[in-house]
Amino acid sequence: MTAIRPPHPPPLSSLKTDSLLVDRTDAVVTLTLNRPSAMNALDVDLKEALRDTLASLETDKSCRAIVLAGAGNAFCVGQDLREHAEQLESGRTDLDTVRVHYNPIAQRLASMPKPVVAAVRGMAAGAGASLSLLADFRIGGPKTGFLMAFANVGLAGDSGISWSLPRIVGHARALELLLLAEPVRSADAYAMGLLSRLVDDDEQVLPAAQELAARLAAGPTVAYGAIKRELSIGDAGTLSDALAAEAQAQAICGATADHKNAVNSFVAKQKPVFEGR
C-alpha cells in the first residue's frame, strides 16, 4: 500500500468537526465517528476529518494509544451511498475518494507507530469493516457484525481489505467473505479472528476498548511501534528482510530510556514505568 501523506499534518486543535469527536483521557485519544443517524456512513467531511486527525496523532507524542469507535448502534457501514449516488448522477465515476481519502486513512491506521484499538459495536460494513481490520485489536459485543459489502454494490474491496483480511482469516476465507458478501455475526467473527475480544454486553465494548488502550498507553510504546513495523515486513518479506528489520528495531529500542529503565527495574526487582521514549 503506497503512503499518501501531507508534508505537514494540521494541528489537532484545528480539526474540530461534528462528524468526528476527539476525546483525550491521559495518553489515550478516542476518535468517535459521529453520524449515528446514518450508521456512521463515511461522507467527505468525516473522511477528511479522520484522515487529517490520524495524520496529526501520528506525530503527537502526548498520544500513546488510539481508540476508534462509532456513535450509536453501529461502528460504521462504509461509504455514504446517498452522497455517492449524487456523484454518480453528476457523471463522476472515477472513485477518486479511494486515492484521496481511503488510502491515506488506511495507511495511517496500518502504520500508526502506537497501538490502535477498534471498539466495534454493532455493524462494521464495507470500508467500515476495512478500517476496523487495520486496528491492532478489535473489541466486539453480541450485536457486533461484519459485512464485506463491496460486491453487493458492484465494487471491489478498498481501504486495505485485500491486505488485512487474508492476513487475519487466510486467502480462501477472505475470498469467500468478499465474494459472497454475507454478514458475519459476533461469535463467528471472534472464532475466525475478526474480533480480538468478545465481551458479553454491547455497552461494555467501548469501555473495554478504552481499558485496553490505557494499558497499552502505559507500556513501552516505542517498542510497540517497532514490533508493528517488524511484523509488517516479516509478513510479506524474506527471512533476511525480517532479520534486517529486527536489527534496526532493536537498535532503536535499545537506545530508549524505557529500555534502560526496564532493565534497571528488573535488576532491582521493581515494576518498570514506561514513558514512551
GROMACS .gro file of C-alpha atoms in nm:
model
  277
    1MET     CA    1   0.000   0.000   0.000
    2THR     CA    2   0.156   0.333  -0.103
    3ALA     CA    3   0.165   0.601   0.163
    4ILE     CA    4  -0.009   0.927   0.080
    5ARG     CA    5   0.100   1.175   0.343
    6PRO     CA    6   0.069   1.552   0.367
    7PRO     CA    7   0.412   1.709   0.438
    8HIS     CA    8   0.288   1.892   0.747
    9PRO     CA    9  -0.016   1.744   0.926
   10PRO     CA   10  -0.253   2.014   1.054
   11PRO     CA   11  -0.260   2.066   1.432
   12LEU     CA   12  -0.526   1.864   1.610
   13SER     CA   13  -0.688   2.176   1.753
   14SER     CA   14  -0.773   2.297   1.403
   15LEU     CA   15  -0.956   1.980   1.301
   16LYS     CA   16  -1.278   2.013   1.501
   17THR     CA   17  -1.590   1.886   1.326
   18ASP     CA   18  -1.921   1.747   1.446
   19SER     CA   19  -1.876   1.432   1.240
   20LEU     CA   20  -1.565   1.318   1.429
   21LEU     CA   21  -1.542   1.350   1.806
   22VAL     CA   22  -1.196   1.363   1.964
   23ASP     CA   23  -1.162   1.285   2.334
   24ARG     CA   24  -0.840   1.269   2.536
   25THR     CA   25  -0.806   1.076   2.861
   26ASP     CA   26  -0.447   1.087   2.976
   27ALA     CA   27  -0.243   0.936   2.690
   28VAL     CA   28  -0.541   0.772   2.515
   29VAL     CA   29  -0.724   0.953   2.234
   30THR     CA   30  -1.069   0.821   2.141
   31LEU     CA   31  -1.192   0.903   1.790
   32THR     CA   32  -1.567   0.858   1.752
   33LEU     CA   33  -1.728   0.851   1.409
   34ASN     CA   34  -2.030   1.068   1.484
   35ARG     CA   35  -2.303   1.026   1.224
   36PRO     CA   36  -2.530   0.790   1.419
   37SER     CA   37  -2.841   0.868   1.213
   38ALA     CA   38  -2.653   0.738   0.907
   39MET     CA   39  -2.491   0.447   1.097
   40ASN     CA   40  -2.167   0.647   1.076
   41ALA     CA   41  -2.150   0.623   0.698
   42LEU     CA   42  -1.842   0.796   0.562
   43ASP     CA   43  -1.915   1.121   0.382
   44VAL     CA   44  -1.648   1.362   0.261
   45ASP     CA   45  -1.646   1.566   0.582
   46LEU     CA   46  -1.595   1.261   0.802
   47LYS     CA   47  -1.333   1.107   0.573
   48GLU     CA   48  -1.130   1.427   0.564
   49ALA     CA   49  -1.157   1.474   0.939
   50LEU     CA   50  -1.046   1.117   1.009
   51ARG     CA   51  -0.761   1.135   0.758
   52ASP     CA   52  -0.623   1.462   0.893
   53THR     CA   53  -0.673   1.374   1.261
   54LEU     CA   54  -0.483   1.046   1.222
   55ALA     CA   55  -0.203   1.237   1.050
   56SER     CA   56  -0.178   1.471   1.349
   57LEU     CA   57  -0.191   1.191   1.605
   58GLU     CA   58   0.087   1.002   1.430
   59THR     CA   59   0.342   1.260   1.546
   60ASP     CA   60   0.165   1.364   1.867
   61LYS     CA   61   0.393   1.237   2.145
   62SER     CA   62   0.129   1.300   2.411
   63CYS     CA   63  -0.092   1.038   2.242
   64ARG     CA   64   0.031   0.687   2.314
   65ALA     CA   65  -0.276   0.484   2.210
   66ILE     CA   66  -0.585   0.541   1.996
   67VAL     CA   67  -0.939   0.406   2.022
   68LEU     CA   68  -1.157   0.414   1.709
   69ALA     CA   69  -1.532   0.392   1.780
   70GLY     CA   70  -1.870   0.468   1.628
   71ALA     CA   71  -2.156   0.665   1.785
   72GLY     CA   72  -2.492   0.500   1.834
   73ASN     CA   73  -2.568   0.140   1.743
   74ALA     CA   74  -2.323   0.088   1.457
   75PHE     CA   75  -1.949   0.109   1.417
   76CYS     CA   76  -1.951   0.222   1.052
   77VAL     CA   77  -2.134   0.099   0.743
   78GLY     CA   78  -1.877   0.232   0.498
   79GLN     CA   79  -1.920   0.484   0.219
   80ASP     CA   80  -2.221   0.713   0.238
   81LEU     CA   81  -2.408   0.577  -0.064
   82ARG     CA   82  -2.651   0.869  -0.078
   83GLU     CA   83  -2.362   1.105  -0.131
   84HIS     CA   84  -2.202   0.860  -0.373
   85ALA     CA   85  -2.526   0.831  -0.575
   86GLU     CA   86  -2.527   1.208  -0.621
   87GLN     CA   87  -2.170   1.193  -0.753
   88LEU     CA   88  -2.265   0.917  -1.000
   89GLU     CA   89  -2.560   1.125  -1.118
   90SER     CA   90  -2.323   1.413  -1.187
   91GLY     CA   91  -2.112   1.184  -1.407
   92ARG     CA   92  -1.825   1.120  -1.163
   93THR     CA   93  -1.736   0.750  -1.182
   94ASP     CA   94  -1.361   0.757  -1.113
   95LEU     CA   95  -1.399   0.696  -0.737
   96ASP     CA   96  -1.105   0.927  -0.661
   97THR     CA   97  -1.214   0.916  -0.296
   98VAL     CA   98  -1.017   0.590  -0.273
   99ARG     CA   99  -0.694   0.772  -0.358
  100VAL     CA  100  -0.776   1.098  -0.180
  101HIS     CA  101  -0.941   0.964   0.137
  102TYR     CA  102  -0.949   0.588   0.192
  103ASN     CA  103  -0.589   0.507   0.101
  104PRO     CA  104  -0.437   0.771   0.331
  105ILE     CA  105  -0.667   0.670   0.618
  106ALA     CA  106  -0.580   0.303   0.573
  107GLN     CA  107  -0.209   0.379   0.551
  108ARG     CA  108  -0.218   0.587   0.868
  109LEU     CA  109  -0.404   0.319   1.063
  110ALA     CA  110  -0.181   0.034   0.945
  111SER     CA  111   0.147   0.215   1.007
  112MET     CA  112   0.049   0.412   1.318
  113PRO     CA  113   0.355   0.395   1.550
  114LYS     CA  114   0.134   0.342   1.855
  115PRO     CA  115  -0.141   0.091   1.935
  116VAL     CA  116  -0.485   0.130   1.779
  117VAL     CA  117  -0.792  -0.039   1.932
  118ALA     CA  118  -1.123  -0.053   1.745
  119ALA     CA  119  -1.441  -0.060   1.956
  120VAL     CA  120  -1.662  -0.242   1.705
  121ARG     CA  121  -2.009  -0.202   1.849
  122GLY     CA  122  -2.280  -0.301   1.601
  123MET     CA  123  -2.223  -0.337   1.228
  124ALA     CA  124  -1.892  -0.278   1.051
  125ALA     CA  125  -1.957  -0.296   0.677
  126GLY     CA  126  -1.769  -0.209   0.361
  127ALA     CA  127  -1.497   0.045   0.427
  128GLY     CA  128  -1.606   0.046   0.791
  129ALA     CA  129  -1.507  -0.320   0.817
  130SER     CA  130  -1.185  -0.247   0.628
  131LEU     CA  131  -1.080   0.027   0.867
  132SER     CA  132  -1.159  -0.180   1.175
  133LEU     CA  133  -0.941  -0.463   1.044
  134LEU     CA  134  -0.642  -0.229   1.029
  135ALA     CA  135  -0.657  -0.174   1.405
  136ASP     CA  136  -0.422  -0.378   1.623
  137PHE     CA  137  -0.710  -0.500   1.840
  138ARG     CA  138  -1.086  -0.520   1.776
  139ILE     CA  139  -1.330  -0.544   2.067
  140GLY     CA  140  -1.689  -0.651   1.996
  141GLY     CA  141  -2.012  -0.744   2.168
  142PRO     CA  142  -2.317  -0.963   2.099
  143LYS     CA  143  -2.456  -0.731   1.829
  144THR     CA  144  -2.125  -0.679   1.652
  145GLY     CA  145  -2.127  -0.788   1.289
  146PHE     CA  146  -1.907  -0.763   0.982
  147LEU     CA  147  -2.014  -0.739   0.621
  148MET     CA  148  -1.763  -0.720   0.336
  149ALA     CA  149  -2.031  -0.545   0.135
  150PHE     CA  150  -1.837  -0.424  -0.169
  151ALA     CA  151  -1.961  -0.686  -0.417
  152ASN     CA  152  -2.321  -0.614  -0.315
  153VAL     CA  153  -2.288  -0.275  -0.488
  154GLY     CA  154  -2.073  -0.399  -0.775
  155LEU     CA  155  -1.738  -0.288  -0.637
  156ALA     CA  156  -1.408  -0.448  -0.545
  157GLY     CA  157  -1.267  -0.410  -0.196
  158ASP     CA  158  -1.083  -0.100  -0.078
  159SER     CA  159  -0.939   0.067   0.231
  160GLY     CA  160  -0.675  -0.204   0.266
  161ILE     CA  161  -0.910  -0.501   0.295
  162SER     CA  162  -0.723  -0.703   0.031
  163TRP     CA  163  -0.415  -0.667   0.254
  164SER     CA  164  -0.565  -0.706   0.602
  165LEU     CA  165  -0.840  -0.965   0.557
  166PRO     CA  166  -0.630  -1.255   0.419
  167ARG     CA  167  -0.370  -1.192   0.691
  168ILE     CA  168  -0.640  -1.241   0.954
  169VAL     CA  169  -0.855  -1.521   0.810
  170GLY     CA  170  -0.645  -1.668   0.526
  171HIS     CA  171  -0.681  -1.634   0.149
  172ALA     CA  172  -0.965  -1.883   0.097
  173ARG     CA  173  -1.187  -1.742   0.373
  174ALA     CA  174  -1.113  -1.385   0.263
  175LEU     CA  175  -1.225  -1.471  -0.091
  176GLU     CA  176  -1.544  -1.626   0.046
  177LEU     CA  177  -1.625  -1.325   0.263
  178LEU     CA  178  -1.565  -1.079  -0.020
  179LEU     CA  179  -1.739  -1.270  -0.300
  180LEU     CA  180  -2.045  -1.387  -0.107
  181ALA     CA  181  -2.073  -1.066   0.096
  182GLU     CA  182  -2.278  -1.228   0.372
  183PRO     CA  183  -2.298  -1.096   0.730
  184VAL     CA  184  -2.065  -1.245   0.991
  185ARG     CA  185  -2.210  -1.245   1.341
  186SER     CA  186  -2.008  -1.179   1.653
  187ALA     CA  187  -1.938  -1.538   1.763
  188ASP     CA  188  -1.819  -1.638   1.416
  189ALA     CA  189  -1.620  -1.316   1.384
  190TYR     CA  190  -1.441  -1.396   1.709
  191ALA     CA  191  -1.377  -1.755   1.605
  192MET     CA  192  -1.212  -1.652   1.276
  193GLY     CA  193  -1.010  -1.368   1.429
  194LEU     CA  194  -1.204  -1.067   1.301
  195LEU     CA  195  -1.255  -0.982   1.668
  196SER     CA  196  -0.968  -0.994   1.916
  197ARG     CA  197  -1.202  -0.999   2.215
  198LEU     CA  198  -1.575  -1.053   2.257
  199VAL     CA  199  -1.745  -0.903   2.564
  200ASP     CA  200  -2.083  -1.012   2.697
  201ASP     CA  201  -2.256  -0.672   2.684
  202ASP     CA  202  -2.258  -0.424   2.395
  203GLU     CA  203  -2.247  -0.140   2.647
  204GLN     CA  204  -1.904  -0.266   2.756
  205VAL     CA  205  -1.746  -0.261   2.410
  206LEU     CA  206  -1.616   0.095   2.431
  207PRO     CA  207  -1.509   0.079   2.798
  208ALA     CA  208  -1.325  -0.248   2.730
  209ALA     CA  209  -1.150  -0.093   2.430
  210GLN     CA  210  -1.052   0.214   2.630
  211GLU     CA  211  -0.929   0.000   2.918
  212LEU     CA  212  -0.709  -0.199   2.681
  213ALA     CA  213  -0.583   0.121   2.517
  214ALA     CA  214  -0.495   0.266   2.859
  215ARG     CA  215  -0.298  -0.048   2.941
  216LEU     CA  216  -0.111  -0.022   2.612
  217ALA     CA  217  -0.051   0.352   2.656
  218ALA     CA  218   0.126   0.277   2.984
  219GLY     CA  219   0.360   0.035   2.809
  220PRO     CA  220   0.678   0.072   2.600
  221THR     CA  221   0.510   0.242   2.307
  222VAL     CA  222   0.833   0.290   2.111
  223ALA     CA  223   0.880  -0.087   2.125
  224TYR     CA  224   0.516  -0.143   2.028
  225GLY     CA  225   0.563   0.069   1.718
  226ALA     CA  226   0.880  -0.121   1.631
  227ILE     CA  227   0.704  -0.455   1.675
  228LYS     CA  228   0.428  -0.342   1.438
  229ARG     CA  229   0.687  -0.243   1.176
  230GLU     CA  230   0.870  -0.575   1.219
  231LEU     CA  231   0.553  -0.774   1.161
  232SER     CA  232   0.452  -0.573   0.854
  233ILE     CA  233   0.790  -0.655   0.699
  234GLY     CA  234   0.808  -1.012   0.826
  235ASP     CA  235   0.460  -1.095   0.695
  236ALA     CA  236   0.549  -1.016   0.337
  237GLY     CA  237   0.927  -1.036   0.318
  238THR     CA  238   1.204  -1.291   0.336
  239LEU     CA  239   1.387  -1.408   0.647
  240SER     CA  240   1.669  -1.172   0.553
  241ASP     CA  241   1.420  -0.883   0.537
  242ALA     CA  242   1.285  -0.977   0.879
  243LEU     CA  243   1.630  -1.007   1.037
  244ALA     CA  244   1.734  -0.670   0.899
  245ALA     CA  245   1.414  -0.511   1.031
  246GLU     CA  246   1.469  -0.670   1.372
  247ALA     CA  247   1.826  -0.544   1.391
  248GLN     CA  248   1.712  -0.192   1.307
  249ALA     CA  249   1.426  -0.210   1.557
  250GLN     CA  250   1.648  -0.331   1.839
  251ALA     CA  251   1.899  -0.056   1.769
  252ILE     CA  252   1.619   0.200   1.808
  253CYS     CA  253   1.458   0.039   2.112
  254GLY     CA  254   1.790  -0.033   2.281
  255ALA     CA  255   1.866   0.339   2.289
  256THR     CA  256   1.539   0.435   2.460
  257ALA     CA  257   1.503   0.547   2.817
  258ASP     CA  258   1.224   0.289   2.852
  259HIS     CA  259   1.464   0.003   2.780
  260LYS     CA  260   1.727   0.133   3.022
  261ASN     CA  261   1.470   0.191   3.296
  262ALA     CA  262   1.312  -0.153   3.243
  263VAL     CA  263   1.648  -0.329   3.270
  264ASN     CA  264   1.736  -0.135   3.585
  265SER     CA  265   1.393  -0.214   3.731
  266PHE     CA  266   1.440  -0.584   3.657
  267VAL     CA  267   1.775  -0.587   3.836
  268ALA     CA  268   1.621  -0.401   4.129
  269LYS     CA  269   1.318  -0.634   4.126
  270GLN     CA  270   1.083  -0.342   4.070
  271LYS     CA  271   0.798  -0.287   3.826
  272PRO     CA  272   0.915  -0.069   3.537
  273VAL     CA  273   0.746   0.258   3.449
  274PHE     CA  274   0.739   0.331   3.077
  275GLU     CA  275   0.725   0.683   2.938
  276GLY     CA  276   0.718   0.613   2.566
  277ARG     CA  277   1.065   0.748   2.497
   0.00000   0.00000   0.00000
